[in-house]
Amino acid sequence: LNAILPDMFGYYIIQIGGPTDKKDILAGSRINNHIIVNPDDSFPSNSLPVECKLDELPFLPESIDVILLLHALEFTKTPAAIIKEIYDSLIPGGYLIVLSFNPYSLWGIYKLFKQKKKNIWRGNWLRPSKLRRLLIDAGFNPGDYQTFYFRPPITDTKKMLFMEGLGQVFWQYCGASYMFVAQKTSVVLTPLNPVKSFAKPEKVLNGLPKPTTRITQ
């Protein structure tokens, strides 16, 4: 995020989901107005907290420049509706950054065999291909996704630090989490003036229209 956010400009950036009590995730953004949707009790002091349903965002259409969606689609039954709501809120050419858990990873394998599904393990993790299709159907142009964090879900992760280098080489699409950077595409329709007919009106006989010959093309 620190490599992506500085290259995005505008007036408003929104963070949906993710932690808000540890540090300001949007700190790397050059956009001044930060908005956090569904905040906890604590949030960065320079952010505006907004509490709402994710499929009913209280923002004007085409008013937001960048939206960061952090692991929120995994815990909703209507991911397509949320993506559509985000699309309507973004300006033409605005960006949506999506972070999601990857079922094609060591974490995804662990999730399959874990009996008690709590916290992140109870979510419905979307396949990257499915999320890409949802973004395209909503009108986004998703770029290539990238994955990260190739270590297994264990307590002492420092011992597995070497797996980060191996993962980037041998299974670079199997990280525990993946990210899409999608841009809103919109076609501006130019209204056309109604076509005016300068042909002379047909003469009528006794109020009846002039007969014509049927021509089959």
XYZ file of C-alpha atoms in Angstrom:
217
model
C 0.000 0.000 0.000
C 2.862 2.361 0.725
C 4.043 1.844 -2.857
C 0.597 2.347 -4.426
C -1.188 5.038 -2.428
C 1.311 7.888 -3.055
C 0.632 7.644 -6.803
C -3.113 8.272 -6.394
C -4.442 11.793 -6.132
C -7.763 13.456 -5.445
C -9.832 14.974 -2.650
C -11.324 11.989 -0.781
C -10.052 8.520 0.077
C -12.051 5.909 1.995
C -10.929 2.903 4.007
C -13.532 0.149 4.371
C -12.640 -2.619 6.826
C -9.267 -3.432 8.297
C -7.723 -2.297 11.573
C -8.133 1.279 12.705
C -6.686 1.254 16.225
C -3.015 0.402 15.554
C -1.896 2.791 12.860
C -3.195 4.930 10.057
C -3.227 2.635 7.019
C -3.926 5.626 4.770
C -0.869 7.519 6.028
C 0.968 6.938 2.750
C -1.747 8.668 0.721
C -1.305 12.253 -0.483
C -5.061 12.781 -0.349
C -5.945 15.037 2.579
C -9.487 13.917 3.420
C -9.527 10.424 4.969
C -12.805 8.623 5.675
C -13.098 5.336 7.596
C -16.285 3.317 7.215
C -17.478 1.210 10.152
C -14.764 2.302 12.601
C -14.105 0.722 15.992
C -13.974 2.722 19.200
C -10.591 4.161 18.233
C -9.471 5.511 14.891
C -6.853 7.924 13.549
C -7.495 11.485 14.665
C -7.220 12.889 11.130
C -9.976 10.615 9.771
C -13.721 11.020 9.588
C -15.591 7.954 10.919
C -18.745 6.827 9.124
C -21.027 4.024 10.291
C -23.185 2.479 7.579
C -24.059 -0.676 5.698
C -21.519 -1.539 3.044
C -24.197 -1.990 0.396
C -25.712 1.413 1.269
C -22.787 3.839 1.270
C -23.953 7.376 2.199
C -21.863 9.187 -0.401
C -22.877 11.187 -3.437
C -22.451 9.435 -6.780
C -19.038 10.008 -8.355
C -17.680 11.900 -5.331
C -14.841 9.671 -4.038
C -11.404 9.373 -5.645
C -9.970 6.217 -4.040
C -11.557 3.434 -1.965
C -9.501 0.877 -0.049
C -11.477 -2.311 0.701
C -9.707 -4.460 3.310
C -10.967 -8.027 3.821
C -14.639 -7.026 3.883
C -16.031 -9.061 0.985
C -15.183 -12.323 2.777
C -17.765 -11.626 5.471
C -20.784 -10.564 3.433
C -23.415 -12.411 1.466
C -23.689 -9.693 -1.170
C -20.189 -8.934 -2.515
C -21.550 -7.929 -5.927
C -23.872 -5.327 -4.351
C -21.006 -3.830 -2.340
C -18.755 -3.583 -5.389
C -21.584 -1.945 -7.351
C -22.130 0.563 -4.527
C -18.425 1.380 -4.533
C -18.467 1.801 -8.297
C -21.284 4.354 -8.055
C -19.438 6.319 -5.353
C -16.154 6.592 -7.270
C -15.438 9.348 -9.759
C -14.812 8.310 -13.396
C -11.268 6.989 -13.437
C -11.258 6.481 -9.655
C -9.484 3.531 -8.061
C -10.625 0.624 -5.927
C -7.936 -1.306 -4.029
C -9.175 -4.683 -2.800
C -7.343 -6.934 -0.366
C -8.796 -10.397 0.140
C -7.756 -13.741 1.610
C -6.572 -16.267 -0.951
C -8.145 -19.762 -0.836
C -5.302 -21.031 -3.044
C -2.667 -20.789 -0.314
C -1.349 -22.539 2.772
C -3.883 -20.546 4.720
C -6.662 -21.790 2.444
C -5.567 -25.395 3.008
C -5.488 -24.793 6.763
C -9.005 -23.335 6.573
C -10.336 -26.494 4.914
C -9.205 -28.736 7.789
C -9.904 -26.324 10.630
C -12.947 -27.550 12.555
C -13.892 -24.460 14.552
C -14.453 -21.658 12.066
C -13.940 -18.437 14.006
C -12.596 -15.007 13.181
C -11.142 -14.893 9.662
C -11.620 -18.651 9.172
C -15.407 -18.339 9.102
C -15.367 -16.077 6.057
C -16.219 -17.002 2.483
C -12.884 -16.456 0.748
C -13.307 -15.446 -2.889
C -11.201 -16.976 -5.614
C -9.149 -14.364 -7.492
C -10.913 -15.312 -10.739
C -14.331 -14.784 -9.149
C -13.388 -11.411 -7.692
C -11.999 -10.356 -11.058
C -15.313 -11.295 -12.693
C -17.274 -9.314 -10.088
C -15.103 -6.260 -10.747
C -15.521 -6.523 -14.513
C -19.287 -7.017 -14.249
C -19.535 -3.866 -12.109
C -17.616 -1.809 -14.690
C -14.076 -1.872 -13.299
C -10.895 -2.554 -15.203
C -8.926 -4.824 -12.814
C -5.185 -4.989 -13.208
C -3.059 -8.036 -12.536
C -3.418 -9.212 -8.979
C -0.457 -9.847 -6.706
C -0.192 -12.061 -3.660
C 1.931 -11.857 -0.544
C 2.661 -13.549 2.789
C 3.644 -17.093 1.874
C 4.236 -18.321 5.420
C 1.775 -20.754 7.058
C -0.576 -19.567 9.827
C 1.633 -20.390 12.793
C 2.508 -18.446 15.916
C 6.273 -18.192 15.438
C 6.443 -16.814 11.899
C 10.059 -15.669 12.117
C 11.275 -19.235 11.639
C 9.427 -19.372 8.307
C 10.723 -16.057 7.006
C 12.706 -17.863 4.305
C 9.414 -18.918 2.682
C 8.769 -15.356 1.551
C 11.665 -15.491 -0.898
C 10.780 -18.988 -2.067
C 7.147 -18.060 -2.553
C 7.967 -15.125 -4.801
C 9.874 -17.517 -7.073
C 8.057 -20.860 -7.016
C 4.412 -20.167 -6.054
C 4.044 -16.439 -6.561
C 0.231 -16.568 -6.845
C -0.326 -18.606 -3.679
C 0.179 -16.030 -0.947
C -2.202 -15.883 2.003
C -3.647 -12.613 0.732
C -3.970 -11.020 -2.684
C -4.654 -7.543 -3.972
C -6.430 -6.077 -6.990
C -6.046 -2.453 -8.089
C -9.093 -1.733 -10.257
C -9.954 1.483 -12.070
C -13.472 2.649 -12.744
C -14.199 2.804 -16.442
C -17.100 4.870 -17.692
C -18.245 5.852 -21.154
C -19.338 9.455 -21.444
C -22.359 9.670 -23.704
C -22.632 12.838 -25.786
C -26.259 13.771 -26.338
C -27.151 14.236 -29.981
C -29.571 16.828 -31.258
C -32.756 15.327 -32.598
C -32.629 14.828 -36.345
C -34.800 17.362 -38.055
C -36.631 16.324 -41.205
C -36.616 18.883 -43.999
C -38.605 16.705 -46.421
C -41.839 18.057 -47.746
C -44.928 16.542 -46.185
C -46.692 13.935 -48.204
C -49.859 15.112 -49.917
C -52.969 13.338 -48.829
C -56.165 12.766 -50.706
C -59.356 13.164 -48.733
C -57.453 12.809 -45.485
C -55.923 9.430 -46.397
C -52.157 8.802 -46.541
C -50.539 8.374 -49.920
C -50.200 4.670 -50.814
C -46.654 3.277 -50.985
C -45.141 0.187 -52.569
C -43.714 -2.471 -50.270
C -40.029 -3.128 -50.997
C -38.307 -6.121 -49.452
C -34.581 -5.613 -48.930
